[in-house]
Tab-separated table of C-alpha atoms in Angstrom:
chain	number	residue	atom	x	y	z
Y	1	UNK	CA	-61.183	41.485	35.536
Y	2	UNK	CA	-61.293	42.311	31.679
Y	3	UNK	CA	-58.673	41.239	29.533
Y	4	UNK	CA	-57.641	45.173	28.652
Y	5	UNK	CA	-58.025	48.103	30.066
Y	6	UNK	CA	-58.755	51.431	27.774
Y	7	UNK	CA	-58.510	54.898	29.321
Y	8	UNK	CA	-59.846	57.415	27.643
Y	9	UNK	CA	-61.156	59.962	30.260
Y	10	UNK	CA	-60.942	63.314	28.614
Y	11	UNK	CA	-61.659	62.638	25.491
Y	12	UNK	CA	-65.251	63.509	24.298
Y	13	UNK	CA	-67.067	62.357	21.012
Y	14	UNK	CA	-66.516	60.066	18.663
Y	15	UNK	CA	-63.037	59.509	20.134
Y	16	UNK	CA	-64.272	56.953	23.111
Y	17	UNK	CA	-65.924	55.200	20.673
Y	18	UNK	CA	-63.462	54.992	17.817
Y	19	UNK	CA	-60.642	53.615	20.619
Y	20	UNK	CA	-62.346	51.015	21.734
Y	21	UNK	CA	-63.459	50.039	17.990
Y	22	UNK	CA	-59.564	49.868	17.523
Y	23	UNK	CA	-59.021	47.826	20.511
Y	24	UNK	CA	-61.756	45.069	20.004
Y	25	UNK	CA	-60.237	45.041	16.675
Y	26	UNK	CA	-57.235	43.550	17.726
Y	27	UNK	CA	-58.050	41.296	20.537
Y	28	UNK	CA	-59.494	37.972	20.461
Y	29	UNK	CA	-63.368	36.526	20.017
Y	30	UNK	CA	-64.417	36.159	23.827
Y	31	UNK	CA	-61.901	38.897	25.275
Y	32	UNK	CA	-63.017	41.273	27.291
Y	33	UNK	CA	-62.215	45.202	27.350
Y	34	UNK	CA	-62.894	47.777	29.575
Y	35	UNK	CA	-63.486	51.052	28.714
Y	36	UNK	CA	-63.041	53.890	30.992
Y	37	UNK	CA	-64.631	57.381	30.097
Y	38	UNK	CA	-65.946	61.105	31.389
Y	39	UNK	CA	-68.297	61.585	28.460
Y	40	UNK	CA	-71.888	61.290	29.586
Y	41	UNK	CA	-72.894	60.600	26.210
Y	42	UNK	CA	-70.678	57.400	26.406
Y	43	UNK	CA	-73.477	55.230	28.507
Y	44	UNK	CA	-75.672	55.618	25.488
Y	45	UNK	CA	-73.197	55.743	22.934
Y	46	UNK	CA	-71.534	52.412	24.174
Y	47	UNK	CA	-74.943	50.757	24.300
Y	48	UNK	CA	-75.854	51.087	20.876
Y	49	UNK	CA	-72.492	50.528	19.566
Y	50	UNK	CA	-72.242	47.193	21.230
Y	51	UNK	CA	-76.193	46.563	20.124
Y	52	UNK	CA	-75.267	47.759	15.953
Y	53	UNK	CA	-71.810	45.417	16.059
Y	54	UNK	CA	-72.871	42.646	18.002
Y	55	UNK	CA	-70.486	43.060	20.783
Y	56	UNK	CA	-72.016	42.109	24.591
Y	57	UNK	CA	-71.879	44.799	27.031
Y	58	UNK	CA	-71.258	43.191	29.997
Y	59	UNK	CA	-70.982	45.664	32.294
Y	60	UNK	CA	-72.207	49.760	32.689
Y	61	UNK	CA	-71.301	51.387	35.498
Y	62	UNK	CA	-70.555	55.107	37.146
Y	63	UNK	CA	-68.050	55.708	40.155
Y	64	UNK	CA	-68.317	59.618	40.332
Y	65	UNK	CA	-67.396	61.057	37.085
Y	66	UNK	CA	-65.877	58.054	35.584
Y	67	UNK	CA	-68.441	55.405	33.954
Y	68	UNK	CA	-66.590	52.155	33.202
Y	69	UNK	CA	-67.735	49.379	30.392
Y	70	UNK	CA	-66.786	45.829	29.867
Y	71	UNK	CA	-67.272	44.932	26.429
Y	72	UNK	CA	-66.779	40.747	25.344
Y	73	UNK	CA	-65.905	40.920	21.653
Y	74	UNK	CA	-68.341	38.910	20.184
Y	75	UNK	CA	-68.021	40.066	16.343
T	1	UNK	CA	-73.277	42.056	11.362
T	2	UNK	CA	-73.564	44.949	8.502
T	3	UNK	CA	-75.968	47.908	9.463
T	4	UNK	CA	-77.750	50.372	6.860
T	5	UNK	CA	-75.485	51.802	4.773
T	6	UNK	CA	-75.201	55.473	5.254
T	7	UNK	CA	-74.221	58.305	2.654
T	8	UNK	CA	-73.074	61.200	3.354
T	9	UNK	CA	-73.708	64.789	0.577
T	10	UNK	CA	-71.042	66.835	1.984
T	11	UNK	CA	-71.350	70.377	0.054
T	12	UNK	CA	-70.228	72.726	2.645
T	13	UNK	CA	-66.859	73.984	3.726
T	14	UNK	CA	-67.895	75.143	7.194
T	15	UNK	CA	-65.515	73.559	9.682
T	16	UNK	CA	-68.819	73.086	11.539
T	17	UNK	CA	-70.681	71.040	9.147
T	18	UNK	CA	-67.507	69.472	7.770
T	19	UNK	CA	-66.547	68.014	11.596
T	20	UNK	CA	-70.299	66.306	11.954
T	21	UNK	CA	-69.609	64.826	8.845
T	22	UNK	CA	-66.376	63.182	9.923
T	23	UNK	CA	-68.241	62.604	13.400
T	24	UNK	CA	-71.385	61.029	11.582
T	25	UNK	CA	-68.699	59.042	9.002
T	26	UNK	CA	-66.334	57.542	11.686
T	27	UNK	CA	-69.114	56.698	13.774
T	28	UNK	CA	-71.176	54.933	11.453
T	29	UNK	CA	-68.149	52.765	9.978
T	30	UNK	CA	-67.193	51.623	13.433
T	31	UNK	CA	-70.418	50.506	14.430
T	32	UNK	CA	-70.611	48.413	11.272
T	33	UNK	CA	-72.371	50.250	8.746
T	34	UNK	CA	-71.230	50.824	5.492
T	35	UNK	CA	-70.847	54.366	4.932
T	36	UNK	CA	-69.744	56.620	1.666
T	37	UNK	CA	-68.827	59.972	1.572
T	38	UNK	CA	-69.435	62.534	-1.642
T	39	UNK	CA	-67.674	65.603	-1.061
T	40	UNK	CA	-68.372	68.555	-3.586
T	41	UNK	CA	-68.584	72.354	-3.512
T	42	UNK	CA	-67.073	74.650	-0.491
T	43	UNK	CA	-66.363	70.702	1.176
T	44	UNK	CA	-64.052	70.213	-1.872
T	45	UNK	CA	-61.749	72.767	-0.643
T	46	UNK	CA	-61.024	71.425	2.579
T	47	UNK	CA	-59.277	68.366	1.397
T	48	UNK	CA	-56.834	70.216	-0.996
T	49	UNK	CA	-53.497	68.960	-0.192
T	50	UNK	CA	-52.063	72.132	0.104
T	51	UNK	CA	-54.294	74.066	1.984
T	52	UNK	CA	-52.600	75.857	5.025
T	53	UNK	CA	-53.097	74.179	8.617
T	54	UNK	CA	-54.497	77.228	10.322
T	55	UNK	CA	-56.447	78.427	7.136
T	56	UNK	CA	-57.992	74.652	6.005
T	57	UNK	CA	-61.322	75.048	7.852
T	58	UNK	CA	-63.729	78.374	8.362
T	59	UNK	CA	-66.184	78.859	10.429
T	60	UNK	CA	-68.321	80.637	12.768
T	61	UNK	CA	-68.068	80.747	16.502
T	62	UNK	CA	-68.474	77.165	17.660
T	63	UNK	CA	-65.576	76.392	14.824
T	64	UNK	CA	-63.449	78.616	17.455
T	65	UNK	CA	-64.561	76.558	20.540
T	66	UNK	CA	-63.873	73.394	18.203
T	67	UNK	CA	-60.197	74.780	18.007
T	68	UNK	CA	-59.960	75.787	21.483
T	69	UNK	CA	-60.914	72.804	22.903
T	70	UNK	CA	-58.510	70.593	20.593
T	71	UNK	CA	-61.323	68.791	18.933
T	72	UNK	CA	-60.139	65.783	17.295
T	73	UNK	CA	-59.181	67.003	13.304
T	74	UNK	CA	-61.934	66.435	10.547
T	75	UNK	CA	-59.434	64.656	8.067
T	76	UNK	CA	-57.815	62.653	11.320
T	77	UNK	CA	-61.873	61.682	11.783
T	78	UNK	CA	-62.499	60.651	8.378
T	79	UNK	CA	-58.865	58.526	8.223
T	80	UNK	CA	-60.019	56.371	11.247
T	81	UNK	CA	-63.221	55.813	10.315
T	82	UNK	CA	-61.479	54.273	6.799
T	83	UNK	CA	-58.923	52.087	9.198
T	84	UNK	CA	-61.810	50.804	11.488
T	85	UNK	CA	-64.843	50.428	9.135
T	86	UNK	CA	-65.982	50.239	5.840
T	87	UNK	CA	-65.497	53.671	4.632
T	88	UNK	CA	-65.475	55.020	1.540
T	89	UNK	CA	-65.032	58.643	0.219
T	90	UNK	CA	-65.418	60.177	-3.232
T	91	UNK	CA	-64.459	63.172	-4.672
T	92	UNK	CA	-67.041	65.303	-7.256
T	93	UNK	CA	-66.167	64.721	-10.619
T	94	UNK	CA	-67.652	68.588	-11.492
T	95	UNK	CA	-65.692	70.062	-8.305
T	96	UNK	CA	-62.723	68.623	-9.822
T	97	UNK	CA	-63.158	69.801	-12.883
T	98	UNK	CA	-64.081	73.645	-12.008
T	99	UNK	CA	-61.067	73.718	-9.361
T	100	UNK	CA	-58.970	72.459	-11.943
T	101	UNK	CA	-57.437	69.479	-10.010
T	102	UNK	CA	-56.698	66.145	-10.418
T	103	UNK	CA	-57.203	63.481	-7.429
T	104	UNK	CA	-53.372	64.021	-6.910
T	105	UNK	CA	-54.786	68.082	-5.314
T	106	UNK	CA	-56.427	66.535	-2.556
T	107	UNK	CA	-55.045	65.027	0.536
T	108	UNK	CA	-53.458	61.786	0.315
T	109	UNK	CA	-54.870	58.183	1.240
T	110	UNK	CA	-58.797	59.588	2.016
T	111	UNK	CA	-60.672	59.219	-1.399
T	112	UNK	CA	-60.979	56.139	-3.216
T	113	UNK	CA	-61.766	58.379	-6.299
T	114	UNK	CA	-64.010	60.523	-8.311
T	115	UNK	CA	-66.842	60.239	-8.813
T	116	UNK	CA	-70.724	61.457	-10.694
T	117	UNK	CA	-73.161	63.297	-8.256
T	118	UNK	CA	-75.730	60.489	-10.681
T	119	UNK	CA	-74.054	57.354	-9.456
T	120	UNK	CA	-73.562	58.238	-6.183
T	121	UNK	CA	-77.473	58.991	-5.694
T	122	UNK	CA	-78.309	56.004	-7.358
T	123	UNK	CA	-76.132	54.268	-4.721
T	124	UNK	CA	-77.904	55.840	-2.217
T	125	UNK	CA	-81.285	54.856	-2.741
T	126	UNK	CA	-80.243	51.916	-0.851
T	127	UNK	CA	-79.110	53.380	2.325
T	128	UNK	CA	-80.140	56.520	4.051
T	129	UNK	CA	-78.474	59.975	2.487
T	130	UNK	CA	-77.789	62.678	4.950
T	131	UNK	CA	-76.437	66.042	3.469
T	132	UNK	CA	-74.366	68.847	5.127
């Protein structure tokens, strides 16, 4: 269980990514978000923005048309 | 963790061009890499502060889907990308000049200033320079 959830089904690009920037911002080193989104282009997007800032990507998975991430804030 | 630093010519005023350079800008400064901006030309005009809501960006047909679809706004793009990451944004010294403005014309809070097309290429030998 992450320590925050982010919904942002819907939204397409940059928008996924720019949310969750703003959410890792404000939590702790060693929290843990979740990221829930529709965009396709997230499961690559959120892998190289967690390899470029040094956040861990725990987690990348799809349930139907919803891929979900758990990010530990690392940076 | 700092990244390359990225800089960004933006010379055009085509809603098109203008939203992959807020795309490319927010992007880039949320995933830790320095990034400045050197709006000039056509761009110039998009950032006046007193340019009309429906009449600040032109485009062709994709600008119309852009609309439709409620695409997040360019200078809503390039504000985020300044709260989040390291982004900086200057305004053409010579655009200024030949529109007649002062930094007070253009939209508040975005630009950190003007600036010479010289300097900022000098800059930007030590990133990578894209240019829209």
């Amino acid at each position: 269980m992450a320590n925050q959830v982010l919904d942002v089904k819907g939204l397409n690009c940059p928008l996924p990514i720019l949310r969750a920037k703003k959410a890792l911002k404000d939590m702790p080193a060693g929290a843990t978000l979740q990221v829930l989104a529709t965009d396709p282009g997230a499961v690559k997007d959120f892998e190289a923005f967690c390899r470029t800032t040094g956040n861990e990507l725990l987690e990348s998975t799809v349930d139907g048309k919803v891929y979900s991430f758990v990010i530990r804030r690392t940076a | 963790m700092s990244g390359n630093p990225l800089y960004i010519l933006l010379c055009s005023g085509e809603h098109e061009k203008l939203q992959m350079a807020a795309m490319m800008a927010s992007v880039g400064a949320v995933s830790e890499r320095p990034v400045e901006v050197f709006v000039s030309m056509n761009a110039i005009l998009a950032f006046a502060k007193d340019a009309p809501p429906e009449g600040r960006y032109r485009g062709g047909a994709f600008s119309h889907l852009l609309k439709e679809k409620h695409a997040p706004d360019v200078l809503t793009l390039f504000r985020q990308g300044r709260q989040l990451g390291d982004l900086k944004m200057w305004a053409c010294s010579m655009a200024l000049d030949v529109c007649g403005w002062e930094m007070s014309g253009l939209v508040d809070e975005l630009f950190d200033g003007a600036l010479g097309l010289t300097k900022f290429l000098s800059d930007a030998e030590g990133g990578q320079l894209v240019t829209l």
